[in-house]
mmCIF file of C-alpha atoms and ligand atoms in Angstrom:
data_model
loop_
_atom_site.group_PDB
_atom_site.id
_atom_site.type_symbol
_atom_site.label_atom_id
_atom_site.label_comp_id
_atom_site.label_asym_id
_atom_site.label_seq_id
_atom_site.Cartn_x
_atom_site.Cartn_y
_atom_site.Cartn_z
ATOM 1 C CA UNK A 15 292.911 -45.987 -13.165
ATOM 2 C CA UNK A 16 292.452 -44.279 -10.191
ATOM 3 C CA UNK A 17 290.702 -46.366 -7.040
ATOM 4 C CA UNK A 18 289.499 -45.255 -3.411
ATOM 5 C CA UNK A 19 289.689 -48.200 -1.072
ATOM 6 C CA UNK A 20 286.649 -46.921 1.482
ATOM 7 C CA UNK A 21 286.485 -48.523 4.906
ATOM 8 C CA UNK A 22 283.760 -48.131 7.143
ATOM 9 C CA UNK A 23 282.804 -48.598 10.666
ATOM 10 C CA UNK A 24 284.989 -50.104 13.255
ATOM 11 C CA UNK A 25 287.860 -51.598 10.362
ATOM 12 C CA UNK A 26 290.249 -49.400 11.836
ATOM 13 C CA UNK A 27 289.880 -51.882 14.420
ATOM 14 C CA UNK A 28 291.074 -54.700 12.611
ATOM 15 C CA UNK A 29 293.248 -56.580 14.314
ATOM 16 C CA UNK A 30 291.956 -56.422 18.073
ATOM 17 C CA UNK A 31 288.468 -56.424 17.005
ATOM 18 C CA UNK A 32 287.089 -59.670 17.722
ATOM 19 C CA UNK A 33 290.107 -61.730 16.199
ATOM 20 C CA UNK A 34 288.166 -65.003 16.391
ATOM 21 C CA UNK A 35 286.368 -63.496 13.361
ATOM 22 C CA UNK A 36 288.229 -60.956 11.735
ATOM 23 C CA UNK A 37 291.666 -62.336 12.123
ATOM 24 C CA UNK A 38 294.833 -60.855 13.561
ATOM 25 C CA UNK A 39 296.058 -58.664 10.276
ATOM 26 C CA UNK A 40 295.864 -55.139 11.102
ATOM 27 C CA UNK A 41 294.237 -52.296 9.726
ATOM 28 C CA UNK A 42 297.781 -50.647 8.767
ATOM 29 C CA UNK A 43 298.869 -54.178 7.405
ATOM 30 C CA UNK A 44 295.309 -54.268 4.893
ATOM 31 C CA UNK A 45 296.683 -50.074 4.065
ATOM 32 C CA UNK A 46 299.971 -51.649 3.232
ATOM 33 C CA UNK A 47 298.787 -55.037 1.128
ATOM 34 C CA UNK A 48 296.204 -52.527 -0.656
ATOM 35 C CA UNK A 49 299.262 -50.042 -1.854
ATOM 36 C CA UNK A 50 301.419 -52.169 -2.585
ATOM 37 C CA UNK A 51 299.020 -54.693 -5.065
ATOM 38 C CA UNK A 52 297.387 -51.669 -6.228
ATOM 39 C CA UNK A 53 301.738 -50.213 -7.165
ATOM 40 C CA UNK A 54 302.162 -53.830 -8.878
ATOM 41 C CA UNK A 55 298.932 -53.504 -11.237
ATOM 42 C CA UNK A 56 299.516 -49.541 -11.848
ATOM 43 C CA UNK A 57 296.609 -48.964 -10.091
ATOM 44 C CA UNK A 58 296.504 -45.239 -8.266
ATOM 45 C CA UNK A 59 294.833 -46.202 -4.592
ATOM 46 C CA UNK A 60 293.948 -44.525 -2.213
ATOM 47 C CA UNK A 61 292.686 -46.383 1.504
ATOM 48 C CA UNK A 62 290.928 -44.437 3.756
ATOM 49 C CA UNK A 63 288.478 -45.392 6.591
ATOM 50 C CA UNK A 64 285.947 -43.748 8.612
ATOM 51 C CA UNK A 65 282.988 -44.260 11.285
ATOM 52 C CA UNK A 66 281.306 -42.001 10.227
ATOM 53 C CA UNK A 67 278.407 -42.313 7.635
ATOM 54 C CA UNK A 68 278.416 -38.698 6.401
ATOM 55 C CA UNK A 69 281.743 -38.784 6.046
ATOM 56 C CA UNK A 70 281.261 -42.068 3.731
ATOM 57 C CA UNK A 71 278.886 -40.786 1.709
ATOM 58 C CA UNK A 72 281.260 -37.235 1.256
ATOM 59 C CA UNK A 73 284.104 -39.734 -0.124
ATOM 60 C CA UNK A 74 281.210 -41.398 -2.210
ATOM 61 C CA UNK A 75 279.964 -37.730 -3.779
ATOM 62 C CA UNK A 76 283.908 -37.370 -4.479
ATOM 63 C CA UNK A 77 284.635 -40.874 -6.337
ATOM 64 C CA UNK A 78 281.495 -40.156 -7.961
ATOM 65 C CA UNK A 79 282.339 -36.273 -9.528
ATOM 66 C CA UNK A 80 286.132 -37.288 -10.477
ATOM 67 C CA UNK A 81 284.698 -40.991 -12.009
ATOM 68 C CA UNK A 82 286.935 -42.938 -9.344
ATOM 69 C CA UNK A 83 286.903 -47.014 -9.465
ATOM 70 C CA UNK A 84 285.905 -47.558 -5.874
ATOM 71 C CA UNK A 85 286.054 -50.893 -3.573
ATOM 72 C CA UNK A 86 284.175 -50.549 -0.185
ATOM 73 C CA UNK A 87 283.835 -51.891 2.865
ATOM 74 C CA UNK A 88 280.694 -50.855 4.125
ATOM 75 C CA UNK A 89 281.190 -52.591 6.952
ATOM 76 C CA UNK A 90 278.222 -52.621 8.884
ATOM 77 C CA UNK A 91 276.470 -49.788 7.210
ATOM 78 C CA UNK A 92 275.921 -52.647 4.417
ATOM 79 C CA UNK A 93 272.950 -54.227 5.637
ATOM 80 C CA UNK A 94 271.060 -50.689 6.401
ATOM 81 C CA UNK A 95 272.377 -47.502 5.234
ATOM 82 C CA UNK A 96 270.027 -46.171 2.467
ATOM 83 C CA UNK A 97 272.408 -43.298 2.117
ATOM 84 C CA UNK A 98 275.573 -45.199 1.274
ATOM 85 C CA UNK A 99 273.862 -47.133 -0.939
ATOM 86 C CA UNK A 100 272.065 -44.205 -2.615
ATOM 87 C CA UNK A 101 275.607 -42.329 -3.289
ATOM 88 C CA UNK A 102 277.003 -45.513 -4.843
ATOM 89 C CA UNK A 103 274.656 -45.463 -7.208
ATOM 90 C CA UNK A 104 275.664 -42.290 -8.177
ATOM 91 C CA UNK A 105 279.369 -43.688 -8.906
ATOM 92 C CA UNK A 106 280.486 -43.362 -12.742
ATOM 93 C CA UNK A 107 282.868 -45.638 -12.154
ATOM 94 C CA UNK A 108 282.702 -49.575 -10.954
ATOM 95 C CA UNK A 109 282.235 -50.248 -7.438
ATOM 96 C CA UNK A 110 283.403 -53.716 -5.739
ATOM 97 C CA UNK A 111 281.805 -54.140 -2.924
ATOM 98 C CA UNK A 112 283.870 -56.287 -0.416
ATOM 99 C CA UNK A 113 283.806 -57.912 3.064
ATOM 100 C CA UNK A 114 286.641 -59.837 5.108
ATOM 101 C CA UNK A 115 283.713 -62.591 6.190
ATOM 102 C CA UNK A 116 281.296 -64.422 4.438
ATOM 103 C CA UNK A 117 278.367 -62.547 5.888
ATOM 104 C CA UNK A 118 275.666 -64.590 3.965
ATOM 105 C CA UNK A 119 277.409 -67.101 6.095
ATOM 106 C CA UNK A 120 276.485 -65.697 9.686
ATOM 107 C CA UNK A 121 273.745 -63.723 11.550
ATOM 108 C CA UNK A 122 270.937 -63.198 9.511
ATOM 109 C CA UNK A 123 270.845 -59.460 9.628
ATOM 110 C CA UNK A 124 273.902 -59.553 7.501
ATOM 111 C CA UNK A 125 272.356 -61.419 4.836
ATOM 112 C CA UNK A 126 271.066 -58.509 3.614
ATOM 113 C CA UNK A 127 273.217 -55.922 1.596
ATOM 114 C CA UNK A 128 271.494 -52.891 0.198
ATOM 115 C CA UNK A 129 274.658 -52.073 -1.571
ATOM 116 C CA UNK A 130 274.823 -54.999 -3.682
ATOM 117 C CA UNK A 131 272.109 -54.314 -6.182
ATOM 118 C CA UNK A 132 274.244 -51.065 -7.640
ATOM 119 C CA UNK A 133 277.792 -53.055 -7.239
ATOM 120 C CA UNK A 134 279.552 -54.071 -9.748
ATOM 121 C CA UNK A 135 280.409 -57.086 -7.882
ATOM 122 C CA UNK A 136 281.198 -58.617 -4.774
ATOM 123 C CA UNK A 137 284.046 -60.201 -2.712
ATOM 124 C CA UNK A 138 283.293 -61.567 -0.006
ATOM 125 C CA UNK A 139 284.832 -64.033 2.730
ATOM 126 C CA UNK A 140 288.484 -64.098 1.490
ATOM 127 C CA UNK A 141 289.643 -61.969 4.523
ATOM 128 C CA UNK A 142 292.721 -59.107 3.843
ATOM 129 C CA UNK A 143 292.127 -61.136 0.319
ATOM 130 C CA UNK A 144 288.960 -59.988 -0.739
ATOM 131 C CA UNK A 145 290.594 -56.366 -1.526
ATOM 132 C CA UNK A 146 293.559 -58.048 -3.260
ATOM 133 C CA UNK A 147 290.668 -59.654 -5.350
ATOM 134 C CA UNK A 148 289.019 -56.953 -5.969
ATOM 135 C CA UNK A 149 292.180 -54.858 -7.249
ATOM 136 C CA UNK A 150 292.992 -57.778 -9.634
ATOM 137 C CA UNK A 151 288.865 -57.451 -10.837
ATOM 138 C CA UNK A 152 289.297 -53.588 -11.387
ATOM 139 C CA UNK A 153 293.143 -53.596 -13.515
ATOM 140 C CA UNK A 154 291.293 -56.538 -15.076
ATOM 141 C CA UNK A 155 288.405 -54.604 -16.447
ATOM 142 C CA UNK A 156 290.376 -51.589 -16.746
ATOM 143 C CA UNK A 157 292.595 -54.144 -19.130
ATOM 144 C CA UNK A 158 289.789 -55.398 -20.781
ATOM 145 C CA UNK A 159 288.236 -53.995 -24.119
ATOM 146 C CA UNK A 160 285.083 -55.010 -22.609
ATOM 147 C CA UNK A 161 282.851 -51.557 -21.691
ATOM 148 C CA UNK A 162 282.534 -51.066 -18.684
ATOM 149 C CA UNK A 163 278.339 -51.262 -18.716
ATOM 150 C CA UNK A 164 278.982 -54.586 -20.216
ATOM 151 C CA UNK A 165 280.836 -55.765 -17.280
ATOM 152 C CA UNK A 166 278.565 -54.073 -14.929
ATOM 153 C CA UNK A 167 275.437 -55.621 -16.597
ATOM 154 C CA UNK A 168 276.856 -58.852 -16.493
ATOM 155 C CA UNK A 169 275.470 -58.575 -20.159
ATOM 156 C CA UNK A 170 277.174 -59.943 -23.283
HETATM 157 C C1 LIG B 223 282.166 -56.842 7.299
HETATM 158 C C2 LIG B 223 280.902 -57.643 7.601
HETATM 159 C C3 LIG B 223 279.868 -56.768 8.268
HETATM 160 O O1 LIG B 223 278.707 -57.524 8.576
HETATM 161 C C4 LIG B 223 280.408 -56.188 9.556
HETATM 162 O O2 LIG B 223 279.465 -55.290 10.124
HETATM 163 C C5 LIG B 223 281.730 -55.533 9.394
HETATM 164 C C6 LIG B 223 282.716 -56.164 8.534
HETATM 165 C C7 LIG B 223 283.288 -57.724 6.725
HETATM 166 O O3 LIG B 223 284.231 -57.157 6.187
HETATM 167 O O4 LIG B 223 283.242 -58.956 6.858
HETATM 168 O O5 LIG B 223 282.041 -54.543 10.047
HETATM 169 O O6 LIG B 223 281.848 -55.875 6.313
#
């Protein structure tokens, strides 16, 4: 199975941005975790981050035409961007949606995701975790003899 690990907006920053919150672990150290988890389940990953919602959205048309697994970090673009969330829902693939925080846990305009509803699921609050989390949930499903609308659905 191949999987793009998409960052967005200021995770490149991880590790100086506002440590009290996101912790000390790098950006290169969450590159590193991702690889190497990904190597142990036979996963092929790929982690790449940008600032840029265009340039999300580009990676997003790309995942979508090849039928790429895909766990994202919308980072902040997850509680507005119609555009992220309209090229996810183009993804043939399952998407994991994942954050470092909790954010249904803090300020109230991150209580709303619009990326959610075409997710496959969520991870959320587990810091550098969440991704390993959401690795495990894709080789899972990839393992499974489930189809993949059936775990998407949540249907039986
Ligand atoms: C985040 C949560 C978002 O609200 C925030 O804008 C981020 C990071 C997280 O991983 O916890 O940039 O997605």
């Amino acid at each position: 199975m191949k999987v793009r690990v998409l960052n967005g907006p200021n995770l490149a920053q991880l590790g100086s941005r506002e440590p009290d919150v996101y912790g000390h672990v790098t950006y290169a150290d969450l590159v590193e975790l991702c690889e190497g988890v990904a190597e142990s389940l036979g996963l092929d990953v790929t982690v790449e981050q940008t600032d840029h919602e265009g340039v999300l959205v580009g990676w997003l048309h790309e995942a979508a035409a090849a039928g790429d697994a895909v766990v994202l970090n919308p980072a902040a673009f997850t509680h507005y961007s119609y555009a992220v969330r309209d090229a996810c829902a183009m993804l043939q693939g399952p998407l994991v949606e994942v954050h470092l925080t909790n954010p249904a846990s803090r300020e109230e305009f991150r209580q709303t995701s619009v990326v959610s509803a075409v997710a496959s699921g969520v991870v959320s609050g587990f810091g550098v975790f969440s991704y390993v989390l959401a690795l495990q949930a894709l080789a899972a499903m990839d393992d499974s003899d489930m189809p993949a609308e059936t775990n998407k659905d949540g249907a039986t």
